[in-house]
Amino acid sequence: MAEKTIDIAQPVLSRNERIADRLRTRFSESGVFVVNVLSSPGSGKTTTILASNERLRAAGLTCAVIEGDIASDVDALACKDAGMPAIQINTGGLCHLEGNMIEQAVDAFDTSVGLQDIDVIFIENVGNLVCPVDFDLGENLSVMILSVPEGDDKPLKYPGIFQHAGALLLNKVDVAAAFDFDLAEYNHVLDDLNPTAPRFEVSARHGQGMDAWCDWLLGQIEAPRV
Amino acid sequence: MAEKTIDIAQPVLSRNERIADRLRTRFSESGVFVVNVLSSPGSGKTTTILASNERLRAAGLTCAVIEGDIASDVDALACKDAGMPAIQINTGGLCHLEGNMIEQAVDAFDTSVGLQDIDVIFIENVGNLVCPVDFDLGENLSVMILSVPEGDDKPLKYPGIFQHAGALLLNKVDVAAAFDFDLAEYNHVLDDLNPTAPRFEVSARHGQGMDAWCDWLLGQIEAPRV
């Protein structure tokens, strides 16, 4: 059953690959580092982006954001309020972002701010632990955010996205006392699924762990890219 | 762009409709009431099903569960431990359940327990606020669970699933003090999106509000069905 749906999606996926390659070249030529931010709805993607922007801006970098949502523009407005160039994509029901949507958003940045004046673009994907993984957006890094209230069993249930991620953030650790999140079990499963991606325990809202995450991110941004 | 993907999915959807109609007839003839449980990953679907099962069992009803997950069988095992007949469906990457998967699970119940001896089947869908809405599973009721830590803006961002639901549970109200969830704003948006579905504020883990929800559910189960 699953194979049937995957077969149907194949032409869309390979078309997306071509667009992603085009985006990758464009990002590289403009010196933009792109972070694809993935999580369930309500894990703290926007709060993490805002808190990261603060720290990267203090390090002299200009960050912009592409907000992907089924509907509404509340996240893009919050980022604009924080002084970030922001483009809202409403997918109108689609459960993930695709390369052609990113291309349109990047065109809009190029016309408004100028792509060469942006150092980092955060792409906030649609809140979904399944579908976004299949769609390469030409990003340099994909970050998976799990929040403590969601439970320690999520890597077991949604292994694909945890395997795929280049960095793993555990958010909302400030409320850990109210939940029975088993950190050892979470880490144990990730040791199998994705032993190489660095893990950060953070509270995007209250700042805990955010310096460590942003220092590492800064290292990735400043590292020579191949 | 979104339209393109929706067009591609059309044959799958209409095939699913035919299966859903078949399931509806079968459920009706066997006197089974079916509840499709929808939410983000980690909102408390399994805990809600277990706590509802306890109360419905006390009212003399036999509940079974179909667990939908990308991978793992932890939820089905938890339900079996609680004495519920349970079937685990692993979608192998697919982000929602489809009618043909339910049909297989119902066949398995029919062979093992006997469908006529089951009063209620809970279907725990894959944790996803987008895709499951498009796939009718022949259910009598779909329940949408949002949890407080996810934030009050979710109905604004994922309107489709909140519009679609026949009942709306707000879970994890026991930890509300740790989060700035604006209940008035949440209700205000739902007044527009879905004024008719009853709303319950619950803590599936600690029991708050669960009697009210189960009393209402019992009323639905016992009401004459047309």
GROMACS .gro file of N, CA and C in nm, chain A residues 76-179:
model
  312
   76ALA      N    1   0.552   3.475   1.033
   76ALA     CA    2   0.627   3.572   0.953
   76ALA      C    3   0.620   3.710   1.018
   77LEU      N    4   0.503   3.745   1.071
   77LEU     CA    5   0.488   3.875   1.137
   77LEU      C    6   0.578   3.883   1.260
   78ALA      N    7   0.584   3.774   1.338
   78ALA     CA    8   0.669   3.772   1.458
   78ALA      C    9   0.816   3.791   1.419
   79CYS      N   10   0.858   3.731   1.308
   79CYS     CA   11   0.997   3.744   1.263
   79CYS      C   12   1.024   3.884   1.209
   80LYS      N   13   0.928   3.940   1.138
   80LYS     CA   14   0.943   4.078   1.088
   80LYS      C   15   0.956   4.175   1.206
   81ASP      N   16   0.873   4.152   1.309
   81ASP     CA   17   0.880   4.236   1.430
   81ASP      C   18   1.020   4.231   1.491
   82ALA      N   19   1.089   4.118   1.474
   82ALA     CA   20   1.224   4.103   1.528
   82ALA      C   21   1.330   4.155   1.430
   83GLY      N   22   1.283   4.220   1.323
   83GLY     CA   23   1.376   4.281   1.228
   83GLY      C   24   1.432   4.188   1.123
   84MET      N   25   1.375   4.068   1.109
   84MET     CA   26   1.424   3.974   1.007
   84MET      C   27   1.345   3.992   0.878
   85PRO      N   28   1.412   3.997   0.763
   85PRO     CA   29   1.338   3.986   0.637
   85PRO      C   30   1.264   3.851   0.639
   86ALA      N   31   1.134   3.854   0.608
   86ALA     CA   32   1.053   3.732   0.623
   86ALA      C   33   0.957   3.717   0.506
   87ILE      N   34   0.948   3.597   0.454
   87ILE     CA   35   0.851   3.564   0.348
   87ILE      C   36   0.761   3.455   0.403
   88GLN      N   37   0.630   3.475   0.391
   88GLN     CA   38   0.535   3.372   0.433
   88GLN      C   39   0.491   3.291   0.312
   89ILE      N   40   0.502   3.159   0.320
   89ILE     CA   41   0.443   3.071   0.219
   89ILE      C   42   0.323   3.002   0.282
   90ASN      N   43   0.207   3.019   0.222
   90ASN     CA   44   0.089   2.942   0.264
   90ASN      C   45   0.072   2.829   0.164
   91THR      N   46   0.084   2.706   0.213
   91THR     CA   47   0.080   2.591   0.122
   91THR      C   48  -0.062   2.555   0.082
   92GLY      N   49  -0.161   2.617   0.146
   92GLY     CA   50  -0.299   2.590   0.109
   92GLY      C   51  -0.339   2.445   0.126
   93GLY      N   52  -0.285   2.380   0.227
   93GLY     CA   53  -0.324   2.242   0.255
   93GLY      C   54  -0.210   2.143   0.237
   94LEU      N   55  -0.108   2.181   0.161
   94LEU     CA   56   0.005   2.088   0.140
   94LEU      C   57   0.086   2.077   0.268
   95CYS      N   58   0.131   1.954   0.298
   95CYS     CA   59   0.186   1.922   0.430
   95CYS      C   60   0.337   1.941   0.441
   96HIS      N   61   0.400   2.002   0.342
   96HIS     CA   62   0.546   2.020   0.343
   96HIS      C   63   0.579   2.131   0.244
   97LEU      N   64   0.702   2.180   0.250
   97LEU     CA   65   0.748   2.278   0.151
   97LEU      C   66   0.820   2.204   0.039
   98GLU      N   67   0.812   2.260  -0.082
   98GLU     CA   68   0.883   2.203  -0.197
   98GLU      C   69   0.976   2.309  -0.256
   99GLY      N   70   1.071   2.262  -0.335
   99GLY     CA   71   1.174   2.350  -0.390
   99GLY      C   72   1.120   2.470  -0.466
  100ASN      N   73   1.015   2.449  -0.544
  100ASN     CA   74   0.964   2.562  -0.624
  100ASN      C   75   0.909   2.675  -0.537
  101MET      N   76   0.858   2.640  -0.420
  101MET     CA   77   0.809   2.744  -0.327
  101MET      C   78   0.928   2.824  -0.272
  102ILE      N   79   1.035   2.752  -0.241
  102ILE     CA   80   1.156   2.818  -0.188
  102ILE      C   81   1.216   2.909  -0.295
  103GLU      N   82   1.214   2.861  -0.418
  103GLU     CA   83   1.268   2.941  -0.530
  103GLU      C   84   1.193   3.075  -0.541
  104GLN      N   85   1.063   3.070  -0.528
  104GLN     CA   86   0.985   3.195  -0.534
  104GLN      C   87   1.018   3.288  -0.418
  105ALA      N   88   1.035   3.228  -0.300
  105ALA     CA   89   1.067   3.310  -0.182
  105ALA      C   90   1.205   3.373  -0.198
  106VAL      N   91   1.301   3.296  -0.252
  106VAL     CA   92   1.437   3.346  -0.270
  106VAL      C   93   1.438   3.458  -0.375
  107ASP      N   94   1.358   3.441  -0.481
  107ASP     CA   95   1.342   3.548  -0.580
  107ASP      C   96   1.295   3.677  -0.511
  108ALA      N   97   1.199   3.661  -0.421
  108ALA     CA   98   1.143   3.778  -0.352
  108ALA      C   99   1.249   3.844  -0.264
  109PHE      N  100   1.332   3.764  -0.196
  109PHE     CA  101   1.442   3.820  -0.116
  109PHE      C  102   1.540   3.895  -0.206
  110ASP      N  103   1.568   3.835  -0.321
  110ASP     CA  104   1.667   3.892  -0.413
  110ASP      C  105   1.621   4.030  -0.460
  111THR      N  106   1.492   4.044  -0.486
  111THR     CA  107   1.436   4.171  -0.532
  111THR      C  108   1.431   4.275  -0.419
  112SER      N  109   1.399   4.228  -0.299
  112SER     CA  110   1.381   4.323  -0.188
  112SER      C  111   1.514   4.354  -0.118
  113VAL      N  112   1.567   4.259  -0.046
  113VAL     CA  113   1.688   4.281   0.035
  113VAL      C  114   1.816   4.265  -0.048
  114GLY      N  115   1.812   4.177  -0.147
  114GLY     CA  116   1.934   4.137  -0.220
  114GLY      C  117   1.992   4.013  -0.153
  115LEU      N  118   1.997   3.904  -0.226
  115LEU     CA  119   2.038   3.776  -0.167
  115LEU      C  120   2.182   3.782  -0.113
  116GLN      N  121   2.267   3.860  -0.181
  116GLN     CA  122   2.408   3.867  -0.139
  116GLN      C  123   2.424   3.939  -0.004
  117ASP      N  124   2.321   4.008   0.039
  117ASP     CA  125   2.329   4.077   0.169
  117ASP      C  126   2.274   3.992   0.284
  118ILE      N  127   2.230   3.871   0.253
  118ILE     CA  128   2.179   3.780   0.357
  118ILE      C  129   2.286   3.674   0.382
  119ASP      N  130   2.313   3.648   0.511
  119ASP     CA  131   2.413   3.545   0.545
  119ASP      C  132   2.347   3.409   0.571
  120VAL      N  133   2.232   3.412   0.635
  120VAL     CA  134   2.165   3.287   0.676
  120VAL      C  135   2.016   3.297   0.643
  121ILE      N  136   1.961   3.193   0.583
  121ILE     CA  137   1.815   3.183   0.568
  121ILE      C  138   1.767   3.064   0.649
  122PHE      N  139   1.676   3.090   0.743
  122PHE     CA  140   1.607   2.981   0.812
  122PHE      C  141   1.479   2.950   0.734
  123ILE      N  142   1.459   2.824   0.700
  123ILE     CA  143   1.332   2.782   0.640
  123ILE      C  144   1.253   2.711   0.748
  124GLU      N  145   1.141   2.770   0.790
  124GLU     CA  146   1.056   2.701   0.888
  124GLU      C  147   0.956   2.617   0.811
  125ASN      N  148   0.977   2.486   0.811
  125ASN     CA  149   0.891   2.396   0.736
  125ASN      C  150   0.754   2.382   0.803
  126VAL      N  151   0.659   2.323   0.734
  126VAL     CA  152   0.528   2.293   0.793
  126VAL      C  153   0.550   2.193   0.907
  127GLY      N  154   0.479   2.211   1.018
  127GLY     CA  155   0.492   2.122   1.133
  127GLY      C  156   0.444   1.982   1.097
  128ASN      N  157   0.539   1.887   1.085
  128ASN     CA  158   0.507   1.755   1.033
  128ASN      C  159   0.632   1.670   1.046
  129LEU      N  160   0.621   1.554   1.107
  129LEU     CA  161   0.739   1.468   1.128
  129LEU      C  162   0.759   1.365   1.016
  130VAL      N  163   0.682   1.376   0.909
  130VAL     CA  164   0.690   1.271   0.808
  130VAL      C  165   0.728   1.328   0.670
  131CYS      N  166   0.638   1.405   0.613
  131CYS     CA  167   0.648   1.438   0.470
  131CYS      C  168   0.766   1.530   0.435
  132PRO      N  169   0.803   1.631   0.517
  132PRO     CA  170   0.908   1.723   0.474
  132PRO      C  171   1.041   1.656   0.443
  133VAL      N  172   1.067   1.542   0.505
  133VAL     CA  173   1.195   1.472   0.487
  133VAL      C  174   1.222   1.439   0.339
  134ASP      N  175   1.116   1.412   0.264
  134ASP     CA  176   1.133   1.369   0.124
  134ASP      C  177   1.165   1.484   0.029
  135PHE      N  178   1.159   1.609   0.078
  135PHE     CA  179   1.173   1.721  -0.014
  135PHE      C  180   1.296   1.805   0.019
  136ASP      N  181   1.402   1.780  -0.055
  136ASP     CA  182   1.526   1.856  -0.048
  136ASP      C  183   1.496   2.000  -0.088
  137LEU      N  184   1.538   2.095  -0.007
  137LEU     CA  185   1.515   2.237  -0.039
  137LEU      C  186   1.647   2.308  -0.072
  138GLY      N  187   1.752   2.230  -0.094
  138GLY     CA  188   1.882   2.289  -0.126
  138GLY      C  189   1.954   2.341  -0.003
  139GLU      N  190   1.908   2.301   0.115
  139GLU     CA  191   1.962   2.353   0.240
  139GLU      C  192   2.102   2.300   0.270
  140ASN      N  193   2.178   2.374   0.354
  140ASN     CA  194   2.308   2.326   0.402
  140ASN      C  195   2.292   2.236   0.523
  141LEU      N  196   2.186   2.260   0.600
  141LEU     CA  197   2.169   2.188   0.726
  141LEU      C  198   2.020   2.170   0.751
  142SER      N  199   1.979   2.051   0.795
  142SER     CA  200   1.842   2.038   0.845
  142SER      C  201   1.847   2.009   0.994
  143VAL      N  202   1.765   2.080   1.067
  143VAL     CA  203   1.762   2.070   1.214
  143VAL      C  204   1.629   2.014   1.256
  144MET      N  205   1.630   1.912   1.337
  144MET     CA  206   1.507   1.853   1.389
  144MET      C  207   1.490   1.898   1.534
  145ILE      N  208   1.374   1.955   1.563
  145ILE     CA  209   1.345   1.998   1.701
  145ILE      C  210   1.237   1.907   1.758
  146LEU      N  211   1.270   1.839   1.867
  146LEU     CA  212   1.167   1.768   1.944
  146LEU      C  213   1.149   1.846   2.073
  147SER      N  214   1.027   1.855   2.122
  147SER     CA  215   1.008   1.923   2.251
  147SER      C  216   0.972   1.821   2.358
  148VAL      N  217   1.017   1.847   2.479
  148VAL     CA  218   0.998   1.754   2.591
  148VAL      C  219   0.853   1.706   2.605
  149PRO      N  220   0.750   1.795   2.596
  149PRO     CA  221   0.613   1.747   2.616
  149PRO      C  222   0.568   1.641   2.516
  150GLU      N  223   0.635   1.629   2.402
  150GLU     CA  224   0.595   1.530   2.301
  150GLU      C  225   0.631   1.387   2.340
  151GLY      N  226   0.730   1.372   2.430
  151GLY     CA  227   0.762   1.237   2.477
  151GLY      C  228   0.889   1.181   2.416
  152ASP      N  229   0.955   1.094   2.494
  152ASP     CA  230   1.085   1.040   2.454
  152ASP      C  231   1.075   0.931   2.347
  153ASP      N  232   0.950   0.886   2.314
  153ASP     CA  233   0.936   0.775   2.219
  153ASP      C  234   0.928   0.821   2.074
  154LYS      N  235   0.939   0.950   2.049
  154LYS     CA  236   0.920   0.999   1.912
  154LYS      C  237   1.026   0.950   1.813
  155PRO      N  238   1.155   0.940   1.851
  155PRO     CA  239   1.252   0.885   1.756
  155PRO      C  240   1.217   0.742   1.713
  156LEU      N  241   1.159   0.667   1.803
  156LEU     CA  242   1.118   0.529   1.774
  156LEU      C  243   1.002   0.527   1.675
  157LYS      N  244   0.911   0.625   1.688
  157LYS     CA  245   0.790   0.624   1.607
  157LYS      C  246   0.807   0.695   1.472
  158TYR      N  247   0.897   0.792   1.467
  158TYR     CA  248   0.919   0.869   1.344
  158TYR      C  249   1.068   0.865   1.310
  159PRO      N  250   1.123   0.745   1.290
  159PRO     CA  251   1.270   0.733   1.277
  159PRO      C  252   1.328   0.812   1.159
  160GLY      N  253   1.254   0.821   1.050
  160GLY     CA  254   1.309   0.882   0.928
  160GLY      C  255   1.361   1.023   0.949
  161ILE      N  256   1.285   1.105   1.016
  161ILE     CA  257   1.323   1.245   1.031
  161ILE      C  258   1.440   1.261   1.128
  162PHE      N  259   1.448   1.173   1.227
  162PHE     CA  260   1.560   1.180   1.321
  162PHE      C  261   1.690   1.132   1.256
  163GLN      N  262   1.677   1.037   1.164
  163GLN     CA  263   1.793   0.988   1.088
  163GLN      C  264   1.844   1.094   0.992
  164HIS      N  265   1.751   1.166   0.934
  164HIS     CA  266   1.778   1.262   0.827
  164HIS      C  267   1.849   1.388   0.879
  165ALA      N  268   1.821   1.425   1.005
  165ALA     CA  269   1.863   1.557   1.055
  165ALA      C  270   2.015   1.568   1.071
  166GLY      N  271   2.066   1.689   1.046
  166GLY     CA  272   2.208   1.718   1.066
  166GLY      C  273   2.237   1.772   1.205
  167ALA      N  274   2.133   1.810   1.276
  167ALA     CA  275   2.147   1.851   1.417
  167ALA      C  276   2.014   1.823   1.486
  168LEU      N  277   2.020   1.789   1.615
  168LEU     CA  278   1.899   1.750   1.689
  168LEU      C  279   1.885   1.838   1.813
  169LEU      N  280   1.777   1.915   1.816
  169LEU     CA  281   1.752   2.001   1.932
  169LEU      C  282   1.640   1.939   2.015
  170LEU      N  283   1.663   1.929   2.146
  170LEU     CA  284   1.555   1.892   2.238
  170LEU      C  285   1.513   2.020   2.309
  171ASN      N  286   1.393   2.067   2.278
  171ASN     CA  287   1.347   2.198   2.325
  171ASN      C  288   1.253   2.186   2.446
  172LYS      N  289   1.228   2.297   2.510
  172LYS     CA  290   1.139   2.307   2.627
  172LYS      C  291   1.192   2.226   2.746
  173VAL      N  292   1.323   2.220   2.761
  173VAL     CA  293   1.380   2.148   2.876
  173VAL      C  294   1.349   2.221   3.007
  174ASP      N  295   1.308   2.349   2.998
  174ASP     CA  296   1.272   2.424   3.120
  174ASP      C  297   1.148   2.366   3.188
  175VAL      N  298   1.062   2.294   3.114
  175VAL     CA  299   0.941   2.236   3.175
  175VAL      C  300   0.956   2.086   3.199
  176ALA      N  301   1.079   2.036   3.192
  176ALA     CA  302   1.102   1.890   3.202
  176ALA      C  303   1.042   1.832   3.329
  177ALA      N  304   1.043   1.909   3.439
  177ALA     CA  305   0.994   1.857   3.568
  177ALA      C  306   0.846   1.818   3.560
  178ALA      N  307   0.770   1.880   3.470
  178ALA     CA  308   0.626   1.852   3.460
  178ALA      C  309   0.596   1.729   3.374
  179PHE      N  310   0.699   1.672   3.310
  179PHE     CA  311   0.678   1.559   3.219
  179PHE      C  312   0.772   1.444   3.254
   0.00000   0.00000   0.00000
